[in-house]
Coordinates of C-alpha atoms in Angstrom, one line a residue:
Chain A
M1 CA 16.2 17.1 -20.6
T2 CA 18.6 19.9 -21.4
S3 CA 19.7 22.0 -18.5
E4 CA 21.9 25.1 -18.5
E5 CA 24.7 23.3 -16.7
I6 CA 27.8 23.1 -19.0
L7 CA 29.1 19.5 -18.7
F8 CA 31.9 19.8 -21.2
K9 CA 33.9 22.6 -22.7
I10 CA 36.7 22.9 -25.2
S11 CA 38.6 26.2 -25.4
D12 CA 41.1 27.2 -28.1
L13 CA 42.1 23.6 -28.8
E14 CA 45.0 23.1 -31.2
V15 CA 46.2 19.8 -32.4
S16 CA 48.9 19.0 -35.0
Y17 CA 50.4 16.0 -36.6
G18 CA 54.1 16.9 -36.8
S19 CA 54.2 20.3 -38.5
I20 CA 50.7 20.0 -39.9
A21 CA 48.1 21.8 -37.9
A22 CA 44.9 19.6 -37.9
I23 CA 42.9 21.6 -35.3
K24 CA 43.5 25.3 -35.4
G25 CA 41.9 26.7 -32.2
I26 CA 38.4 25.4 -31.7
S27 CA 36.1 26.1 -28.9
L28 CA 32.8 24.4 -28.2
Q29 CA 30.6 23.4 -25.2
V30 CA 28.1 20.8 -24.4
R31 CA 25.4 21.2 -21.8
K32 CA 24.2 18.3 -19.7
G33 CA 21.6 16.2 -21.5
E34 CA 22.2 17.6 -24.9
I35 CA 22.9 15.9 -28.2
V36 CA 25.5 18.0 -30.0
T37 CA 26.9 17.2 -33.4
I38 CA 30.1 18.2 -35.1
L39 CA 29.7 18.1 -38.9
G40 CA 32.3 18.4 -41.5
S41 CA 33.8 16.7 -44.6
N42 CA 36.7 14.3 -44.7
G43 CA 39.8 15.8 -43.2
A44 CA 38.0 18.7 -41.4
G45 CA 39.4 17.5 -38.1
K46 CA 36.4 15.8 -36.6
T47 CA 38.0 12.6 -35.6
T48 CA 41.1 14.4 -34.5
T49 CA 39.0 16.4 -32.1
M50 CA 37.5 13.2 -30.7
R51 CA 40.9 11.6 -30.3
A52 CA 42.2 14.7 -28.5
I53 CA 39.3 14.5 -26.1
S54 CA 40.1 10.9 -25.3
R55 CA 43.7 11.7 -25.1
L56 CA 44.7 9.3 -27.8
I57 CA 46.6 12.3 -29.3
K58 CA 48.2 15.2 -27.6
A59 CA 46.7 18.7 -27.6
E60 CA 49.2 21.3 -28.7
S61 CA 47.5 23.9 -26.6
G62 CA 44.1 24.8 -25.3
S63 CA 41.9 23.2 -22.7
I64 CA 39.3 20.5 -22.5
M65 CA 37.3 20.6 -19.3
F66 CA 34.9 18.0 -18.1
K67 CA 33.2 18.4 -14.8
G68 CA 36.0 20.5 -13.4
H69 CA 38.8 18.1 -14.7
E70 CA 41.3 19.3 -17.2
L71 CA 41.6 16.4 -19.6
T72 CA 44.7 17.6 -21.5
R73 CA 46.8 16.6 -18.5
L74 CA 45.5 13.0 -18.2
P75 CA 46.7 9.8 -19.8
A76 CA 44.2 8.2 -22.1
H77 CA 43.2 5.3 -19.8
K78 CA 42.1 7.7 -17.1
V79 CA 39.5 9.5 -19.2
V80 CA 36.9 6.8 -19.2
S81 CA 36.6 6.5 -15.4
L82 CA 35.7 10.3 -15.3
G83 CA 32.6 9.5 -17.2
I84 CA 33.5 9.9 -20.9
S85 CA 33.2 7.0 -23.3
H86 CA 34.3 7.0 -26.9
S87 CA 32.9 4.8 -29.7
P88 CA 35.7 5.4 -32.2
E89 CA 35.7 5.9 -35.9
G90 CA 35.8 2.6 -37.8
R91 CA 34.3 0.9 -34.7
R92 CA 37.5 -0.7 -33.6
V93 CA 35.8 -3.7 -31.9
F94 CA 38.2 -6.4 -30.6
N95 CA 37.7 -8.7 -33.6
I96 CA 38.9 -12.0 -32.1
L97 CA 37.1 -11.6 -28.8
S98 CA 33.5 -12.5 -28.4
V99 CA 30.7 -10.0 -28.4
E100 CA 30.2 -10.4 -24.7
E101 CA 33.9 -10.1 -24.0
N102 CA 33.9 -6.8 -25.9
L103 CA 31.0 -5.5 -23.8
L104 CA 32.7 -6.6 -20.6
L105 CA 35.8 -4.8 -21.6
G106 CA 33.7 -1.7 -21.8
A107 CA 33.2 -2.0 -18.1
Y108 CA 36.9 -2.6 -17.5
T109 CA 37.2 0.4 -15.1
K110 CA 34.3 -0.9 -13.0
S111 CA 35.1 -3.3 -10.1
K112 CA 32.0 -5.2 -11.0
V113 CA 30.0 -5.4 -14.2
D114 CA 26.6 -3.9 -13.7
Q115 CA 24.2 -6.6 -15.0
E116 CA 21.4 -4.0 -15.4
I117 CA 23.6 -2.0 -17.8
L118 CA 24.4 -5.2 -19.7
S119 CA 20.8 -6.1 -20.1
W120 CA 20.0 -2.5 -21.1
V121 CA 22.6 -2.7 -23.8
Y122 CA 21.1 -6.0 -24.9
D123 CA 17.7 -4.5 -24.9
L124 CA 18.9 -1.6 -27.1
F125 CA 20.6 -3.9 -29.5
P126 CA 19.0 -7.4 -29.3
R127 CA 21.2 -8.6 -32.1
L128 CA 24.1 -8.4 -29.8
K129 CA 22.4 -10.7 -27.4
E130 CA 21.7 -13.2 -30.1
R131 CA 25.3 -13.2 -31.0
K132 CA 27.0 -12.7 -27.7
S133 CA 29.3 -15.7 -27.9
Q134 CA 30.2 -15.0 -31.6
L135 CA 33.6 -13.4 -32.4
A136 CA 33.1 -9.7 -32.9
G137 CA 34.9 -9.9 -36.3
T138 CA 32.1 -12.1 -37.6
L139 CA 29.5 -9.4 -37.2
S140 CA 28.3 -7.2 -40.0
G141 CA 29.4 -3.6 -40.1
G142 CA 26.1 -2.4 -38.6
E143 CA 26.2 -5.0 -35.8
Q144 CA 29.8 -4.0 -35.1
Q145 CA 28.7 -0.4 -34.8
M146 CA 26.0 -1.5 -32.3
L147 CA 28.7 -3.3 -30.4
A148 CA 31.0 -0.3 -30.4
I149 CA 28.2 1.9 -29.0
G150 CA 27.1 -0.8 -26.5
R151 CA 30.7 -1.3 -25.4
A152 CA 31.0 2.4 -24.8
L153 CA 27.8 2.4 -22.7
M154 CA 29.1 -0.3 -20.4
S155 CA 31.2 2.2 -18.3
Q156 CA 28.0 4.2 -17.7
P157 CA 29.3 7.4 -19.2
E158 CA 27.8 10.8 -18.7
L159 CA 29.3 11.9 -22.0
L160 CA 29.2 9.6 -24.9
L161 CA 31.5 10.4 -27.9
L162 CA 30.2 8.8 -31.1
D163 CA 32.5 9.1 -34.1
E164 CA 30.8 8.4 -37.4
P165 CA 28.3 5.8 -36.4
S166 CA 26.8 5.8 -39.9
L167 CA 30.1 5.1 -41.7
G168 CA 29.8 2.3 -44.2
I169 CA 26.5 1.0 -42.9
A170 CA 23.3 0.1 -44.7
P171 CA 20.8 3.0 -44.6
I172 CA 18.2 0.9 -42.8
L173 CA 20.6 0.1 -40.0
V174 CA 21.7 3.7 -39.8
K175 CA 18.1 4.6 -39.1
A176 CA 17.9 1.9 -36.4
I177 CA 21.1 3.0 -34.8
F178 CA 20.2 6.6 -34.7
A179 CA 16.9 5.8 -33.1
Q180 CA 18.8 4.0 -30.4
I181 CA 21.1 6.9 -29.9
K182 CA 18.0 9.0 -29.2
K183 CA 16.9 6.4 -26.6
I184 CA 20.3 6.5 -25.0
A185 CA 20.2 10.3 -24.8
A186 CA 16.7 10.1 -23.3
K187 CA 18.2 8.1 -20.4
G188 CA 20.2 11.2 -19.5
V189 CA 23.5 10.4 -21.4
T190 CA 24.9 13.5 -23.0
V191 CA 26.0 12.8 -26.6
L192 CA 28.7 14.4 -28.8
L193 CA 28.2 13.0 -32.3
V194 CA 30.6 13.4 -35.2
E195 CA 29.0 12.8 -38.5
Q196 CA 29.4 13.2 -42.2
N197 CA 25.8 12.3 -42.7
A198 CA 24.7 15.8 -41.8
R199 CA 21.0 15.3 -42.4
A200 CA 20.6 12.4 -40.1
A201 CA 22.8 14.0 -37.5
L202 CA 20.9 17.3 -37.5
K203 CA 17.6 15.5 -37.2
L204 CA 18.8 13.9 -34.1
A205 CA 20.9 16.7 -32.5
D206 CA 19.8 19.7 -30.5
R207 CA 22.7 21.8 -31.7
G208 CA 25.6 21.5 -34.2
Y209 CA 29.0 22.8 -35.0
V210 CA 30.4 22.8 -38.5
L211 CA 34.1 22.2 -38.8
E212 CA 36.1 23.1 -41.9
V213 CA 39.9 22.5 -42.2
G214 CA 40.4 22.6 -38.4
K215 CA 38.2 25.6 -37.6
I216 CA 34.6 26.0 -36.5
V217 CA 32.9 28.0 -39.2
F218 CA 29.3 27.8 -38.1
S219 CA 27.3 26.8 -35.1
G220 CA 23.8 26.9 -34.0
Q221 CA 20.5 25.1 -33.3
S222 CA 19.9 22.2 -35.6
E223 CA 17.0 23.9 -37.3
E224 CA 19.2 26.9 -38.0
L225 CA 21.8 24.7 -39.6
L226 CA 19.2 22.8 -41.5
N227 CA 17.8 26.0 -42.9
S228 CA 21.0 27.8 -43.6
P229 CA 21.6 28.0 -47.4
R230 CA 25.3 27.6 -47.0
I231 CA 25.0 24.4 -44.9
Q232 CA 22.3 23.1 -47.3
E233 CA 24.6 23.6 -50.3
A234 CA 27.7 22.2 -48.7
Y235 CA 26.4 19.4 -46.5
L236 CA 22.8 18.6 -47.4
G237 CA 23.3 18.4 -51.2
K238 CA 20.8 21.1 -52.1
Q239 CA 21.5 23.4 -55.1
K240 CA 21.5 27.2 -54.9
K241 CA 18.3 28.6 -56.4
Chain B
M1 CA 58.9 -49.0 -31.2
D2 CA 61.4 -48.5 -28.3
I3 CA 63.1 -45.7 -30.2
F4 CA 59.8 -44.1 -30.9
L5 CA 58.6 -44.1 -27.3
Q6 CA 62.0 -43.0 -26.0
Q7 CA 62.2 -40.1 -28.5
L8 CA 58.6 -39.3 -27.6
V9 CA 59.6 -38.8 -24.0
N10 CA 62.8 -36.9 -24.9
G11 CA 60.9 -34.8 -27.4
L12 CA 58.2 -33.8 -25.0
T13 CA 60.9 -32.9 -22.5
I14 CA 62.8 -30.5 -24.7
G15 CA 59.5 -29.4 -26.4
S16 CA 58.2 -28.3 -23.0
M17 CA 61.3 -26.2 -22.5
F18 CA 61.0 -24.7 -26.0
A19 CA 57.4 -23.9 -25.3
L20 CA 58.0 -22.1 -22.0
I21 CA 60.7 -20.0 -23.7
A22 CA 58.6 -19.4 -26.8
L23 CA 55.8 -18.0 -24.7
G24 CA 58.0 -15.0 -23.8
Y25 CA 58.6 -14.2 -27.4
T26 CA 55.1 -14.6 -28.5
M27 CA 53.4 -12.6 -25.6
V28 CA 55.7 -9.6 -26.2
Y29 CA 55.2 -9.8 -29.9
G30 CA 51.5 -10.1 -29.5
V31 CA 51.2 -6.7 -27.8
M32 CA 54.2 -4.8 -29.0
K33 CA 54.9 -6.3 -32.4
L34 CA 58.5 -6.6 -31.3
I35 CA 60.8 -9.5 -31.2
N36 CA 62.5 -9.3 -27.8
F37 CA 65.9 -10.6 -28.9
A38 CA 67.1 -10.3 -25.3
H39 CA 64.7 -13.0 -24.2
G40 CA 67.0 -15.9 -25.0
D41 CA 69.8 -14.3 -23.0
L42 CA 67.5 -13.9 -20.1
V43 CA 67.0 -17.7 -20.3
A44 CA 70.8 -18.2 -20.3
G45 CA 71.1 -15.7 -17.4
S46 CA 68.5 -17.7 -15.5
A47 CA 70.7 -20.8 -15.5
F48 CA 73.7 -18.8 -14.2
V49 CA 71.6 -16.9 -11.6
G50 CA 70.3 -20.3 -10.5
L51 CA 73.8 -21.6 -10.2
F52 CA 74.8 -18.6 -8.1
V53 CA 71.8 -18.7 -5.8
F54 CA 72.4 -22.4 -5.1
T55 CA 76.1 -22.3 -4.5
Q56 CA 76.6 -18.9 -3.0
L57 CA 73.3 -17.9 -1.3
L58 CA 71.7 -21.2 -0.2
G59 CA 74.8 -23.1 0.8
G60 CA 75.0 -25.7 -2.0
Q61 CA 73.3 -28.5 -0.1
V62 CA 70.3 -30.0 -1.9
S63 CA 67.0 -30.1 -0.1
V64 CA 63.4 -29.6 -1.2
L65 CA 63.4 -26.2 0.4
V66 CA 66.6 -25.2 -1.2
V67 CA 65.4 -26.3 -4.7
V68 CA 62.2 -24.4 -4.3
G69 CA 64.3 -21.4 -3.1
V70 CA 66.5 -21.5 -6.1
F71 CA 63.5 -21.5 -8.4
I72 CA 61.8 -18.6 -6.6
L73 CA 64.8 -16.4 -6.2
T74 CA 65.9 -17.0 -9.8
I75 CA 62.5 -16.3 -11.2
I76 CA 62.2 -13.0 -9.3
T77 CA 65.7 -11.9 -10.4
I78 CA 65.0 -12.7 -14.1
A79 CA 61.6 -11.1 -14.0
L80 CA 63.1 -7.9 -12.6
L81 CA 65.8 -8.1 -15.3
G82 CA 63.0 -8.4 -17.9
F83 CA 61.2 -5.4 -16.3
T84 CA 64.4 -3.4 -16.5
I85 CA 65.0 -4.2 -20.1
E86 CA 61.5 -3.1 -21.0
R87 CA 62.1 0.2 -19.1
L88 CA 65.5 1.0 -20.5
A89 CA 65.5 -0.5 -24.0
Y90 CA 61.9 -0.5 -25.2
R91 CA 59.8 2.0 -23.4
P92 CA 61.7 5.1 -24.6
L93 CA 61.2 3.8 -28.1
R94 CA 57.5 3.2 -27.8
S95 CA 56.6 5.7 -30.5
A96 CA 59.8 5.3 -32.6
P97 CA 59.9 3.4 -35.9
R98 CA 59.8 -0.4 -35.4
L99 CA 63.4 -0.9 -36.7
S100 CA 64.8 1.2 -33.8
A101 CA 63.2 -1.1 -31.3
V102 CA 64.7 -4.1 -33.1
V103 CA 68.2 -2.6 -32.9
S104 CA 67.6 -1.8 -29.3
A105 CA 66.5 -5.4 -28.7
L106 CA 69.7 -6.7 -30.3
G107 CA 71.7 -4.3 -28.1
A108 CA 69.9 -5.5 -25.0
S109 CA 70.7 -9.1 -26.0
M110 CA 74.4 -8.3 -26.3
V111 CA 74.6 -6.4 -23.0
I112 CA 73.1 -9.3 -21.1
Q113 CA 75.2 -11.9 -22.9
N114 CA 78.4 -10.0 -22.2
G115 CA 77.2 -9.3 -18.7
I116 CA 77.0 -13.0 -18.1
M117 CA 80.5 -13.5 -19.6
L118 CA 82.0 -10.7 -17.4
L119 CA 80.4 -12.2 -14.2
W120 CA 81.0 -15.9 -14.9
G121 CA 83.7 -16.0 -17.6
P122 CA 83.6 -17.5 -21.0
Q123 CA 84.1 -21.2 -19.9
M124 CA 81.4 -23.7 -19.5
H125 CA 79.9 -24.1 -16.1
I126 CA 78.3 -27.2 -14.7
F127 CA 74.8 -26.7 -13.3
P128 CA 74.4 -28.3 -9.9
E129 CA 72.5 -31.5 -9.6
L130 CA 69.5 -30.2 -7.8
L131 CA 67.4 -33.4 -8.2
P132 CA 68.4 -36.9 -7.3
T133 CA 69.3 -39.0 -10.3
I134 CA 66.2 -41.2 -10.3
I135 CA 65.7 -43.2 -13.5
W136 CA 62.8 -45.4 -14.4
D137 CA 63.1 -48.1 -17.0
I138 CA 59.6 -48.7 -18.3
G139 CA 59.8 -51.6 -20.7
G140 CA 63.0 -50.3 -22.3
V141 CA 62.0 -46.7 -22.2
V142 CA 64.2 -44.6 -19.9
V143 CA 62.5 -41.8 -18.0
S144 CA 64.3 -39.7 -15.5
L145 CA 62.8 -37.7 -12.6
I146 CA 64.1 -34.5 -14.2
Q147 CA 62.2 -35.3 -17.3
V148 CA 59.0 -35.9 -15.4
L149 CA 59.5 -32.7 -13.4
I150 CA 60.1 -30.7 -16.6
M151 CA 57.1 -32.0 -18.4
A152 CA 54.7 -31.8 -15.4
L153 CA 55.8 -28.3 -14.3
S154 CA 55.7 -27.0 -17.8
M155 CA 52.2 -28.4 -18.3
I156 CA 51.0 -26.8 -15.1
L157 CA 52.5 -23.4 -16.0
M158 CA 51.1 -23.5 -19.5
V159 CA 47.6 -24.5 -18.4
G160 CA 47.8 -21.8 -15.7
L161 CA 48.9 -19.2 -18.2
Y162 CA 46.1 -20.2 -20.6
L163 CA 43.5 -19.9 -18.0
F164 CA 44.9 -16.6 -16.8
V165 CA 44.8 -15.1 -20.3
E166 CA 41.4 -16.6 -21.3
K167 CA 39.4 -16.3 -18.0
T168 CA 40.6 -13.3 -16.0
K169 CA 40.0 -9.6 -16.4
I170 CA 43.7 -8.8 -16.8
G171 CA 44.0 -11.7 -19.3
T172 CA 41.2 -10.2 -21.4
A173 CA 42.9 -6.8 -21.2
I174 CA 46.1 -8.4 -22.5
R175 CA 44.3 -9.9 -25.4
A176 CA 42.5 -6.6 -26.1
S177 CA 45.8 -4.7 -26.0
A178 CA 47.3 -7.2 -28.5
I179 CA 44.4 -6.6 -30.9
D180 CA 44.2 -2.8 -30.7
Q181 CA 46.1 -0.7 -28.2
D182 CA 44.2 2.6 -28.8
A183 CA 40.9 0.8 -28.5
A184 CA 42.2 -0.8 -25.3
R185 CA 43.1 2.6 -23.9
L186 CA 39.5 3.8 -24.7
M187 CA 38.3 1.0 -22.4
G188 CA 40.5 2.4 -19.6
I189 CA 43.2 -0.2 -19.9
N190 CA 46.6 1.1 -18.9
V191 CA 48.5 -0.4 -21.8
N192 CA 51.9 0.4 -20.3
N193 CA 51.0 -1.7 -17.2
I194 CA 49.9 -4.5 -19.5
I195 CA 53.2 -4.5 -21.3
V196 CA 55.0 -4.6 -17.9
T197 CA 52.8 -7.6 -16.9
I198 CA 53.7 -9.3 -20.1
F199 CA 57.4 -8.8 -19.6
L200 CA 57.2 -10.1 -16.0
I201 CA 55.2 -13.2 -17.0
G202 CA 57.4 -13.9 -20.1
S203 CA 60.6 -13.5 -18.3
S204 CA 59.4 -15.7 -15.4
L205 CA 58.5 -18.5 -17.8
G206 CA 61.9 -18.0 -19.5
A207 CA 63.6 -18.2 -16.2
V208 CA 62.0 -21.6 -15.5
G209 CA 63.0 -22.6 -19.0
G210 CA 66.6 -21.6 -18.2
L211 CA 66.7 -23.6 -15.0
F212 CA 65.3 -26.6 -16.8
I213 CA 68.1 -26.3 -19.4
G214 CA 70.6 -26.3 -16.6
L215 CA 69.0 -29.3 -14.9
Y216 CA 68.6 -31.3 -18.1
Y217 CA 71.8 -30.5 -20.1
R218 CA 74.0 -29.6 -17.1
G219 CA 76.6 -27.7 -19.2
I220 CA 75.8 -24.0 -19.4
T221 CA 77.6 -21.3 -21.3
F222 CA 77.2 -17.5 -21.4
N223 CA 76.1 -17.5 -25.1
M224 CA 73.7 -20.4 -25.0
G225 CA 70.8 -17.9 -25.0
W226 CA 71.2 -17.5 -28.8
Q227 CA 70.8 -21.2 -29.4
Y228 CA 67.8 -21.9 -27.2
G229 CA 66.4 -18.5 -28.0
L230 CA 66.5 -19.3 -31.7
Y231 CA 64.8 -22.7 -31.1
A232 CA 62.1 -21.1 -29.1
F233 CA 61.7 -18.3 -31.6
V234 CA 61.3 -20.8 -34.4
A235 CA 58.7 -22.6 -32.2
A236 CA 56.8 -19.4 -31.7
I237 CA 56.7 -18.8 -35.4
I238 CA 55.7 -22.3 -36.2
G239 CA 52.8 -22.0 -33.8
G240 CA 51.9 -18.5 -35.1
I241 CA 53.7 -15.7 -33.4
G242 CA 51.6 -13.6 -31.1
N243 CA 49.4 -16.6 -30.4
I244 CA 49.8 -18.1 -26.9
P245 CA 48.4 -21.6 -27.5
G246 CA 50.4 -21.5 -30.7
A247 CA 53.7 -21.0 -28.9
M248 CA 52.9 -24.0 -26.6
L249 CA 52.0 -26.2 -29.6
G250 CA 54.9 -25.0 -31.7
G251 CA 57.3 -25.7 -28.8
I252 CA 56.1 -29.2 -28.3
L253 CA 56.0 -30.0 -32.0
L254 CA 59.5 -28.6 -32.5
G255 CA 60.8 -30.7 -29.5
L256 CA 59.2 -33.9 -30.9
F257 CA 60.5 -33.2 -34.4
N258 CA 64.0 -32.6 -33.1
A259 CA 64.0 -35.7 -31.0
F260 CA 62.7 -37.9 -33.9
I261 CA 65.2 -36.5 -36.3
A262 CA 67.9 -37.2 -33.7
G263 CA 66.5 -40.7 -33.1
Y264 CA 65.9 -41.9 -36.6
I265 CA 68.3 -39.9 -38.8
S266 CA 71.1 -38.2 -36.9
S267 CA 71.5 -35.7 -34.1
T268 CA 74.0 -33.8 -36.1
W269 CA 71.3 -33.1 -38.7
A270 CA 68.6 -32.1 -36.2
D271 CA 69.3 -28.4 -36.5
A272 CA 69.3 -28.5 -40.3
F273 CA 66.0 -30.3 -40.4
T274 CA 64.5 -27.9 -37.9
F275 CA 65.2 -25.0 -40.2
I276 CA 63.9 -27.0 -43.2
L277 CA 60.7 -27.6 -41.2
L278 CA 60.5 -23.8 -40.5
I279 CA 60.9 -23.0 -44.2
V280 CA 58.3 -25.5 -45.2
I281 CA 55.8 -24.2 -42.6
L282 CA 56.5 -20.6 -43.7
I283 CA 55.8 -21.6 -47.3
V284 CA 52.6 -23.6 -46.5
R285 CA 51.3 -21.5 -43.7
P286 CA 53.1 -18.2 -43.4
T287 CA 51.2 -17.2 -40.3
G288 CA 52.0 -20.4 -38.5
I289 CA 49.8 -23.2 -37.4
L290 CA 47.5 -21.2 -35.1
G291 CA 48.3 -17.8 -36.4
E292 CA 45.6 -15.7 -38.2
R293 CA 42.6 -17.0 -36.3
V294 CA 40.2 -16.2 -39.1
A295 CA 36.8 -15.1 -37.9
E296 CA 34.2 -17.3 -39.5
K297 CA 30.6 -16.3 -40.0
V298 CA 28.1 -18.6 -38.2

């Protein structure tokens, strides 16, 4: 599925919270059809990067290009209609709206809700269909994660940003959700996945970047990362021999 | 029994007005977590604008067309004023600490209140009699045309607002913005536009409330916004601030409570009992009657 066409490119991005620099000049690119993961521990700047892409926080400097559009000049609500959708850390579902209302809000920028997309999302996550008139806040953590991903798919994105879809979710559901991410990518959706669960992420992704305190310290194909002693020790829990 | 029915009618009338005004507080609070203290003064301003439109612009002769004109022009003026307040007093402070916005709200309130005083003076004005004094005596219970109009129009507006917020796309976007503004932005919702919409709707409903106050009580003063604003604010809290049906319910309940206290105990004590009611509700249910819609597992 992967082509050579670069869909998305970050160059020298810097982001700071007040005087504290959170992202210190990172560059990365994603080709059309790829699954790319950004790994890193807590506080490495993964979520900050995602929020900068979606324009929820300002970039200090640098550029974020998507299909010829410079995102750093756009307000947050304009990003989704370009074809980028963001399933945020902590899921952030609209807890007192119904599951279906959440999904329909995902298609807010569309003049009409595409019923095919809705039934595709329900096929991917049948539990959402079973609970479509339930309030989102009553779902389990894993179901809320499914809802957050489904909601992000409703705008028919070309690039799907997934921030920690495994966070606080039972291992069995993590497996199920990652399997569905693979299906989503197989439909031609490019995926940028931020994860702390490095093993699961690398099994899924084509390539990965490793972020440490605001800088990219390592990048490569997933197998390279899986076999790198340094990555194994720091992120995959293997001891040095 | 006669007192009961009479106070029921009176209570529903003033409760409808409280509810209309309370909606403005609660909608703004829902999305911005800000008490718009200027809202009560917009309500007062509405009565004065209505007076001006009737006597100066539309010639002071009552007809159906003129009354409709007074309502429409006043609502537009007050909605624009609400829009201006949001632009000047709140938008620049969107990312400032909450307290700054509260102080700014108090400032906006004083500016409007004093603006009314500068334009119309500190004395009481008499709101024109826009409706014929028709009174029905139904088995000892006196109901006026004004009361019927206030109750009916308020009911229509509230049902309309409820349907708008629950059933339309913009309404869903308003509810989403009230829950999580960043998540709403990720959906492509322009939260600034939502806030403007809320100010326009809230101010318009407040404008209708102000005209009703003029029609019902007749005497209007530049500082009456504090009094009615406070009542409506209490109504919004009783119903659960941020909750739209809550503001409607809180307004009606407060109006009934007030009327029954006035009918059975004493009207001088109505205010005191209102605040006792507020305190009791805050002790028993700090989030108000409909506040904190707890999500239940099914």
